[in-house]
GROMACS .gro file of C-alpha atoms in nm:
model
  388
    1THR     CA    1   0.000   0.000   0.000
    2LYS     CA    2   0.292   0.240   0.060
    3LEU     CA    3   0.417   0.171  -0.293
    4LEU     CA    4   0.065   0.224  -0.418
    5LEU     CA    5   0.037   0.566  -0.256
    6HIS     CA    6   0.367   0.662  -0.418
    7PHE     CA    7   0.268   0.539  -0.762
    8GLY     CA    8  -0.073   0.700  -0.730
    9LYS     CA    9   0.087   1.039  -0.672
   10GLN     CA   10   0.327   0.988  -0.961
   11HIS     CA   11   0.065   0.845  -1.199
   12GLU     CA   12   0.298   0.557  -1.282
   13PRO     CA   13   0.181   0.287  -1.528
   14SER     CA   14   0.235   0.023  -1.260
   15PHE     CA   15  -0.052   0.175  -1.064
   16ARG     CA   16  -0.342  -0.015  -1.220
   17THR     CA   17  -0.169  -0.351  -1.181
   18LEU     CA   18  -0.102  -0.285  -0.814
   19VAL     CA   19  -0.463  -0.186  -0.751
   20ASP     CA   20  -0.592  -0.497  -0.926
   21ASP     CA   21  -0.354  -0.720  -0.728
   22LEU     CA   22  -0.458  -0.567  -0.398
   23LEU     CA   23  -0.829  -0.586  -0.477
   24GLY     CA   24  -0.786  -0.949  -0.573
   25GLY     CA   25  -0.680  -1.023  -0.216
   26LEU     CA   26  -0.851  -0.739  -0.037
   27GLU     CA   27  -0.956  -0.960   0.251
   28LYS     CA   28  -0.585  -0.991   0.338
   29VAL     CA   29  -0.534  -0.614   0.346
   30GLY     CA   30  -0.563  -0.445   0.686
   31ALA     CA   31  -0.866  -0.218   0.737
   32GLU     CA   32  -0.667   0.106   0.748
   33ASP     CA   33  -0.456  -0.007   0.452
   34VAL     CA   34  -0.777  -0.035   0.250
   35VAL     CA   35  -0.819   0.340   0.306
   36ASP     CA   36  -0.466   0.397   0.173
   37VAL     CA   37  -0.549   0.190  -0.135
   38ALA     CA   38  -0.861   0.402  -0.189
   39ILE     CA   39  -0.664   0.726  -0.145
   40ALA     CA   40  -0.414   0.605  -0.402
   41ASP     CA   41  -0.696   0.520  -0.642
   42LEU     CA   42  -0.843   0.869  -0.600
   43ARG     CA   43  -0.506   1.025  -0.672
   44GLY     CA   44  -0.442   0.798  -0.966
   45THR     CA   45  -0.674   0.630  -1.217
   46ARG     CA   46  -0.998   0.623  -1.006
   47SER     CA   47  -1.069   0.287  -1.165
   48LYS     CA   48  -1.199   0.103  -0.857
   49VAL     CA   49  -1.410   0.361  -0.676
   50LYS     CA   50  -1.720   0.145  -0.619
   51GLU     CA   51  -1.527  -0.165  -0.508
   52LEU     CA   52  -1.320   0.038  -0.263
   53GLU     CA   53  -1.623   0.221  -0.123
   54LYS     CA   54  -1.784  -0.114  -0.048
   55ALA     CA   55  -1.463  -0.239   0.116
   56ILE     CA   56  -1.434   0.069   0.340
   57VAL     CA   57  -1.799   0.050   0.445
   58GLY     CA   58  -1.750  -0.316   0.532
   59SER     CA   59  -1.447  -0.253   0.752
   60SER     CA   60  -1.524   0.100   0.875
   61GLY     CA   61  -1.580  -0.021   1.232
   62SER     CA   62  -1.213  -0.120   1.249
   63ILE     CA   63  -1.082   0.204   1.102
   64GLU     CA   64  -0.981   0.494   1.324
   65ALA     CA   65  -1.221   0.789   1.291
   66GLY     CA   66  -0.936   1.028   1.213
   67LYS     CA   67  -0.828   0.809   0.924
   68LEU     CA   68  -1.179   0.807   0.782
   69CYS     CA   69  -1.192   1.187   0.804
   70GLU     CA   70  -0.861   1.205   0.619
   71PHE     CA   71  -1.024   0.998   0.347
   72LEU     CA   72  -1.324   1.233   0.334
   73TYR     CA   73  -1.085   1.517   0.254
   74GLU     CA   74  -0.934   1.315  -0.030
   75LEU     CA   75  -1.286   1.256  -0.164
   76TYR     CA   76  -1.350   1.630  -0.154
   77LEU     CA   77  -1.025   1.711  -0.335
   78ALA     CA   78  -1.095   1.450  -0.603
   79LYS     CA   79  -1.463   1.554  -0.628
   80VAL     CA   80  -1.554   1.183  -0.638
   81PRO     CA   81  -1.885   1.102  -0.463
   82MET     CA   82  -1.917   0.810  -0.221
   83LYS     CA   83  -2.257   0.896  -0.076
   84HIS     CA   84  -2.326   0.547   0.056
   85LEU     CA   85  -2.006   0.565   0.262
   86MET     CA   86  -2.079   0.918   0.382
   87LEU     CA   87  -2.431   0.830   0.494
   88HIS     CA   88  -2.285   0.524   0.668
   89LEU     CA   89  -2.029   0.741   0.853
   90LYS     CA   90  -2.264   1.020   0.954
   91SER     CA   91  -2.394   0.863   1.275
   92ARG     CA   92  -2.043   0.765   1.382
   93ILE     CA   93  -1.920   1.122   1.329
   94LEU     CA   94  -2.210   1.271   1.526
   95THR     CA   95  -2.172   1.019   1.808
   96ASN     CA   96  -1.795   1.065   1.842
   97ILE     CA   97  -1.766   1.434   1.760
   98GLU     CA   98  -1.598   1.511   2.095
   99GLU     CA   99  -1.327   1.248   2.039
  100LEU     CA  100  -1.243   1.345   1.681
  101PRO     CA  101  -0.919   1.534   1.621
  102LYS     CA  102  -0.987   1.904   1.569
  103SER     CA  103  -0.808   1.885   1.233
  104ALA     CA  104  -1.086   1.652   1.110
  105TYR     CA  105  -1.359   1.915   1.133
  106LYS     CA  106  -1.247   2.087   0.813
  107SER     CA  107  -1.256   1.761   0.617
  108ILE     CA  108  -1.603   1.674   0.743
  109LEU     CA  109  -1.751   2.015   0.664
  110LEU     CA  110  -1.602   2.032   0.315
  111ALA     CA  111  -1.700   1.677   0.219
  112TYR     CA  112  -2.056   1.683   0.353
  113GLY     CA  113  -2.115   2.037   0.229
  114TYR     CA  114  -2.011   1.936  -0.122
  115PHE     CA  115  -2.158   1.586  -0.155
  116CYS     CA  116  -2.444   1.569   0.096
  117PRO     CA  117  -2.613   1.908   0.135
  118THR     CA  118  -2.924   1.743   0.283
  119GLU     CA  119  -2.713   1.594   0.563
  120TYR     CA  120  -2.502   1.905   0.610
  121ALA     CA  121  -2.722   2.094   0.858
  122GLU     CA  122  -2.695   1.828   1.128
  123ILE     CA  123  -2.319   1.791   1.076
  124LEU     CA  124  -2.280   2.170   1.081
  125GLU     CA  125  -2.473   2.209   1.405
  126ALA     CA  126  -2.263   1.944   1.580
  127ILE     CA  127  -1.928   2.087   1.469
  128GLU     CA  128  -2.030   2.447   1.543
  129SER     CA  129  -2.142   2.350   1.892
  130GLN     CA  130  -1.817   2.165   1.958
  131ALA     CA  131  -1.609   2.450   1.815
  132MET     CA  132  -1.773   2.701   2.051
  133ILE     CA  133  -1.698   2.476   2.349
  134CYS     CA  134  -1.337   2.406   2.251
  135MET     CA  135  -1.235   2.733   2.084
  136ASP     CA  136  -0.917   2.769   2.289
  137ASP     CA  137  -0.807   2.413   2.210
  138PHE     CA  138  -0.761   2.474   1.836
  139THR     CA  139  -0.417   2.539   1.698
  140PHE     CA  140  -0.401   2.841   1.469
  141ARG     CA  141  -0.356   2.610   1.169
  142GLU     CA  142  -0.674   2.418   1.261
  143LEU     CA  143  -0.858   2.745   1.321
  144VAL     CA  144  -0.766   2.890   0.980
  145ASP     CA  145  -0.876   2.570   0.804
  146LEU     CA  146  -1.205   2.559   0.996
  147ILE     CA  147  -1.293   2.924   0.928
  148GLY     CA  148  -1.230   2.864   0.556
  149ALA     CA  149  -1.444   2.548   0.555
  150PHE     CA  150  -1.738   2.727   0.717
  151ALA     CA  151  -1.706   3.022   0.478
  152ASP     CA  152  -1.691   2.801   0.168
  153TYR     CA  153  -2.055   2.700   0.222
  154GLN     CA  154  -2.172   3.029   0.372
  155SER     CA  155  -2.229   2.851   0.702
  156GLY     CA  156  -2.149   2.925   1.063
  157SER     CA  157  -2.343   3.167   1.283
  158LYS     CA  158  -2.253   3.526   1.371
  159GLU     CA  159  -2.179   3.408   1.725
  160LEU     CA  160  -1.931   3.150   1.598
  161PHE     CA  161  -1.751   3.397   1.373
  162LEU     CA  162  -1.737   3.651   1.654
  163ALA     CA  163  -1.565   3.384   1.865
  164PHE     CA  164  -1.324   3.315   1.577
  165ASP     CA  165  -1.266   3.690   1.545
  166LYS     CA  166  -1.177   3.730   1.912
  167ARG     CA  167  -0.944   3.429   1.911
  168ILE     CA  168  -0.736   3.533   1.610
  169GLY     CA  169  -0.755   3.900   1.703
  170MET     CA  170  -0.625   3.859   2.056
  171GLN     CA  171  -0.333   3.641   1.947
  172ILE     CA  172  -0.238   3.817   1.626
  173ASP     CA  173   0.135   3.758   1.673
  174GLN     CA  174   0.079   3.380   1.662
  175MET     CA  175  -0.068   3.398   1.311
  176TYR     CA  176   0.155   3.239   1.049
  177PRO     CA  177   0.218   3.498   0.772
  178LEU     CA  178   0.082   3.275   0.493
  179ASP     CA  179  -0.245   3.227   0.685
  180ILE     CA  180  -0.335   3.597   0.706
  181ALA     CA  181  -0.473   3.645   0.353
  182PRO     CA  182  -0.678   3.320   0.348
  183VAL     CA  183  -0.835   3.374   0.689
  184LEU     CA  184  -0.928   3.738   0.627
  185ALA     CA  185  -1.072   3.642   0.287
  186ALA     CA  186  -1.284   3.375   0.460
  187PHE     CA  187  -1.428   3.632   0.705
  188ALA     CA  188  -1.514   3.865   0.416
  189ARG     CA  189  -1.662   3.579   0.215
  190ARG     CA  190  -1.888   3.472   0.501
  191GLY     CA  191  -1.994   3.827   0.579
  192HIS     CA  192  -1.978   3.787   0.958
  193TYR     CA  193  -1.697   4.017   1.071
  194ARG     CA  194  -1.611   4.338   1.253
  195ASP     CA  195  -1.415   4.610   1.074
  196LYS     CA  196  -1.204   4.619   1.388
  197LEU     CA  197  -1.050   4.281   1.305
  198PHE     CA  198  -0.935   4.394   0.959
  199ILE     CA  199  -0.803   4.726   1.090
  200HIS     CA  200  -0.622   4.540   1.367
  201TYR     CA  201  -0.438   4.327   1.109
  202ILE     CA  202  -0.315   4.621   0.898
  203ARG     CA  203  -0.006   4.674   1.111
  204LYS     CA  204   0.093   4.309   1.078
  205ILE     CA  205   0.024   4.311   0.701
  206LYS     CA  206   0.248   4.615   0.654
  207SER     CA  207   0.528   4.457   0.855
  208LEU     CA  208   0.512   4.137   0.646
  209ALA     CA  209   0.424   4.271   0.299
  210HIS     CA  210   0.779   4.230   0.169
  211LEU     CA  211   0.768   3.859   0.261
  212LEU     CA  212   0.424   3.768   0.127
  213PRO     CA  213   0.390   3.601  -0.217
  214ILE     CA  214   0.211   3.808  -0.478
  215ASP     CA  215  -0.103   3.592  -0.482
  216HIS     CA  216  -0.148   3.669  -0.111
  217LEU     CA  217  -0.097   4.042  -0.171
  218ALA     CA  218  -0.360   4.029  -0.448
  219SER     CA  219  -0.600   3.844  -0.219
  220LEU     CA  220  -0.556   4.110   0.053
  221VAL     CA  221  -0.630   4.388  -0.198
  222GLU     CA  222  -0.948   4.209  -0.308
  223THR     CA  223  -1.059   4.140   0.050
  224TYR     CA  224  -1.003   4.493   0.183
  225ALA     CA  225  -1.173   4.639  -0.127
  226LYS     CA  226  -1.472   4.405  -0.082
  227ILE     CA  227  -1.535   4.526   0.274
  228GLY     CA  228  -1.464   4.892   0.190
  229LEU     CA  229  -1.142   4.926   0.389
  230LEU     CA  230  -0.878   4.929   0.113
  231SER     CA  231  -0.810   5.299   0.173
  232LYS     CA  232  -0.694   5.209   0.526
  233LEU     CA  233  -0.391   5.039   0.370
  234HIS     CA  234  -0.300   5.377   0.212
  235GLY     CA  235  -0.167   5.222  -0.106
  236TYR     CA  236   0.094   5.028   0.088
  237LEU     CA  237   0.057   4.701  -0.105
  238LEU     CA  238   0.061   4.831  -0.463
  239PRO     CA  239   0.439   4.896  -0.485
  240PHE     CA  240   0.507   4.538  -0.373
  241ILE     CA  241   0.261   4.405  -0.634
  242ILE     CA  242   0.419   4.617  -0.909
  243LYS     CA  243   0.767   4.503  -0.811
  244ASP     CA  244   0.667   4.137  -0.847
  245LYS     CA  245   0.400   4.177  -1.118
  246THR     CA  246   0.563   3.936  -1.364
  247ASN     CA  247   0.476   3.655  -1.120
  248LEU     CA  248   0.104   3.729  -1.122
  249ASP     CA  249  -0.124   3.454  -1.246
  250SER     CA  250  -0.460   3.526  -1.413
  251ASP     CA  251  -0.671   3.489  -1.098
  252SER     CA  252  -0.444   3.718  -0.896
  253LEU     CA  253  -0.443   3.973  -1.177
  254ILE     CA  254  -0.824   3.978  -1.167
  255ARG     CA  255  -0.817   4.033  -0.790
  256VAL     CA  256  -0.582   4.329  -0.833
  257LEU     CA  257  -0.786   4.482  -1.117
  258TYR     CA  258  -1.119   4.464  -0.940
  259GLY     CA  259  -0.967   4.546  -0.602
  260TYR     CA  260  -0.828   4.877  -0.722
  261PHE     CA  261  -1.117   4.960  -0.957
  262ASP     CA  262  -1.280   5.212  -0.721
  263SER     CA  263  -0.952   5.324  -0.565
  264LYS     CA  264  -0.757   5.647  -0.613
  265LEU     CA  265  -0.475   5.419  -0.724
  266LYS     CA  266  -0.677   5.277  -1.013
  267GLU     CA  267  -0.498   5.462  -1.292
  268ARG     CA  268  -0.153   5.359  -1.174
  269ALA     CA  269  -0.260   5.001  -1.103
  270TYR     CA  270  -0.415   4.954  -1.447
  271ARG     CA  271  -0.124   5.118  -1.626
  272GLU     CA  272   0.121   4.883  -1.454
  273MET     CA  273  -0.097   4.575  -1.503
  274ALA     CA  274  -0.168   4.627  -1.876
  275PRO     CA  275   0.152   4.462  -2.010
  276VAL     CA  276   0.109   4.175  -1.765
  277ALA     CA  277  -0.251   4.131  -1.878
  278LEU     CA  278  -0.154   4.118  -2.246
  279GLU     CA  279   0.088   3.836  -2.168
  280LEU     CA  280  -0.150   3.643  -1.944
  281LEU     CA  281  -0.434   3.659  -2.197
  282LYS     CA  282  -0.248   3.394  -2.395
  283SER     CA  283  -0.329   3.134  -2.128
  284CYS     CA  284  -0.656   3.263  -1.979
  285SER     CA  285  -0.976   3.060  -1.962
  286PHE     CA  286  -1.296   3.209  -2.106
  287PHE     CA  287  -1.405   3.328  -1.763
  288GLN     CA  288  -1.069   3.495  -1.701
  289LEU     CA  289  -1.059   3.655  -2.047
  290ALA     CA  290  -1.401   3.806  -1.998
  291ARG     CA  291  -1.319   3.942  -1.652
  292VAL     CA  292  -0.984   4.092  -1.756
  293GLY     CA  293  -1.118   4.236  -2.081
  294TYR     CA  294  -1.424   4.385  -1.910
  295ALA     CA  295  -1.217   4.549  -1.635
  296PHE     CA  296  -0.985   4.714  -1.888
  297ALA     CA  297  -1.279   4.815  -2.110
  298LEU     CA  298  -1.443   4.995  -1.816
  299ALA     CA  299  -1.109   5.157  -1.741
  300GLY     CA  300  -1.082   5.280  -2.100
  301ASN     CA  301  -0.793   5.058  -2.212
  302GLU     CA  302  -0.899   4.950  -2.560
  303ASP     CA  303  -0.583   4.750  -2.640
  304VAL     CA  304  -0.626   4.495  -2.362
  305ALA     CA  305  -1.005   4.475  -2.403
  306ARG     CA  306  -0.979   4.406  -2.777
  307ALA     CA  307  -0.696   4.157  -2.725
  308ALA     CA  308  -0.921   3.961  -2.486
  309LEU     CA  309  -1.197   3.937  -2.749
  310GLU     CA  310  -0.952   3.818  -3.013
  311ARG     CA  311  -0.882   3.505  -2.809
  312LEU     CA  312  -1.247   3.406  -2.764
  313GLU     CA  313  -1.248   3.173  -3.063
  314GLU     CA  314  -0.990   2.953  -2.888
  315VAL     CA  315  -1.174   2.915  -2.555
  316ASN     CA  316  -1.546   2.957  -2.630
  317ASP     CA  317  -1.629   2.592  -2.554
  318ASN     CA  318  -1.607   2.676  -2.183
  319SER     CA  319  -1.805   2.999  -2.194
  320ASP     CA  320  -2.018   3.112  -1.900
  321ALA     CA  321  -2.326   3.335  -1.905
  322ILE     CA  322  -2.196   3.643  -1.722
  323GLY     CA  323  -1.859   3.631  -1.899
  324THR     CA  324  -2.041   3.617  -2.235
  325MET     CA  325  -2.249   3.922  -2.140
  326HIS     CA  326  -1.931   4.112  -2.051
  327CYS     CA  327  -1.781   4.019  -2.388
  328LEU     CA  328  -2.094   4.151  -2.558
  329GLU     CA  329  -2.054   4.483  -2.376
  330ILE     CA  330  -1.689   4.506  -2.486
  331ALA     CA  331  -1.779   4.424  -2.847
  332VAL     CA  332  -2.039   4.702  -2.854
  333ARG     CA  333  -1.806   4.951  -2.687
  334TYR     CA  334  -1.524   4.894  -2.938
  335LYS     CA  335  -1.548   4.821  -3.308
  336THR     CA  336  -1.507   4.442  -3.334
  337ARG     CA  337  -1.471   4.225  -3.642
  338ASP     CA  338  -1.781   4.040  -3.762
  339GLU     CA  339  -1.652   3.691  -3.680
  340ILE     CA  340  -1.612   3.777  -3.311
  341VAL     CA  341  -1.949   3.951  -3.297
  342ASP     CA  342  -2.117   3.646  -3.452
  343LEU     CA  343  -1.945   3.418  -3.200
  344ILE     CA  344  -2.055   3.631  -2.904
  345GLN     CA  345  -2.409   3.644  -3.039
  346SER     CA  346  -2.424   3.265  -3.062
  347LEU     CA  347  -2.289   3.233  -2.706
  348VAL     CA  348  -2.546   3.477  -2.569
  349LYS     CA  349  -2.824   3.272  -2.731
  350ARG     CA  350  -2.671   2.954  -2.583
  351HIS     CA  351  -2.695   3.101  -2.231
  352ILE     CA  352  -3.016   3.301  -2.275
  353GLU     CA  353  -3.212   3.096  -2.015
  354LYS     CA  354  -2.953   3.172  -1.746
  355TYR     CA  355  -2.993   3.550  -1.746
  356ASP     CA  356  -3.215   3.738  -1.503
  357LYS     CA  357  -3.426   4.039  -1.598
  358GLU     CA  358  -3.150   4.290  -1.526
  359ASP     CA  359  -2.897   4.096  -1.736
  360LEU     CA  360  -3.144   4.071  -2.024
  361ALA     CA  361  -3.200   4.447  -2.011
  362ILE     CA  362  -2.825   4.507  -2.052
  363ILE     CA  363  -2.811   4.255  -2.338
  364CYS     CA  364  -3.106   4.423  -2.513
  365GLN     CA  365  -2.945   4.763  -2.481
  366CYS     CA  366  -2.625   4.632  -2.639
  367ALA     CA  367  -2.803   4.442  -2.918
  368ALA     CA  368  -3.032   4.731  -3.006
  369GLY     CA  369  -2.730   4.951  -3.075
  370ASP     CA  370  -2.562   4.721  -3.329
  371GLU     CA  371  -2.737   4.598  -3.641
  372ARG     CA  372  -2.528   4.280  -3.638
  373LEU     CA  373  -2.674   4.176  -3.301
  374LYS     CA  374  -3.043   4.214  -3.379
  375ASP     CA  375  -3.094   3.836  -3.394
  376ILE     CA  376  -3.047   3.820  -3.017
  377LEU     CA  377  -3.359   4.029  -2.968
  378LYS     CA  378  -3.575   3.764  -3.136
  379HIS     CA  379  -3.495   3.534  -2.843
  380ILE     CA  380  -3.607   3.782  -2.574
  381PRO     CA  381  -3.987   3.833  -2.568
  382GLY     CA  382  -4.091   4.189  -2.482
  383TRP     CA  383  -3.735   4.319  -2.509
  384GLU     CA  384  -3.856   4.670  -2.594
  385LYS     CA  385  -3.986   4.712  -2.238
  386LEU     CA  386  -3.664   4.601  -2.067
  387LYS     CA  387  -3.448   4.887  -1.939
  388PRO     CA  388  -3.116   4.843  -1.755
   0.00000   0.00000   0.00000
């Protein structure tokens, strides 16, 4: 099984043979080793999911609860459902919640929130109750993971997040530098926070900015902009982002662009990011192209906006509704060649059922102003009455 875990990580050809050999004599494999075999399968070919789920259910009583929770996290990462196993484990988790390692709470929340939303409420209530009782027993690493897991599914009460707030606020010097951006982003994402917490962390952010990787700096810009406190950083992060801008990836670039969009530093930020954006457009997904192009279009940078549209033909198979609408707005704003306009029109019609009334009003306004887009209007009954 140790070899199997190694080969699973490395995607070696020997993997499938090893899995088949082990499954052929699975009754000889120890209960916890079965979990390792399943983890390896999830990391590798995922060829024996059903057989391994059945094996784990059959021997789950002999497997340590912490090991099973580790496996739940692997399921979540692989996005492979084993609902029969999870339903089987639910009562054991609820019964033994006090004995479970604190590090397991994150795995349980993420897995049940993703795969079993109907079972999530009961799991959530048990973990939240236990977290409130044992707040001081969590390590900071466990605390950061747990806050993120709650925020990912917009769960956790105001009282719980206030307790989290007080714990990480009172012991700010114990916070590992690379945990600051993720944990503050989680508070902002959940929406249960006090401005005081974010203001309290500004001093620490400033003292560590030169050490933080650029994706963390971008995340902090996005987070502080989202909660309306970016001005409190007084432009401190932008010079560090500019200095390391060639290491930005597409997602971090988007965070910087939208973070500074309503800032006094917008002009400088967009001027510095433009050459980076032009380079990153070569590898952007449809969603990323639309977001980058739209941001620069609103900022008045025609070169980047048009360059984003020119790549649509390569990535349109993965288009999304809102990104397509943004592309339509760019195409109307700047003169765009017919082939791109036709493509955007076909994508809008593909997603037409996904738009709400406000989106449709924007689409109608765009289409009504360009003769080439009039076909869209035929797919929107009563479009004349829709106003953005």
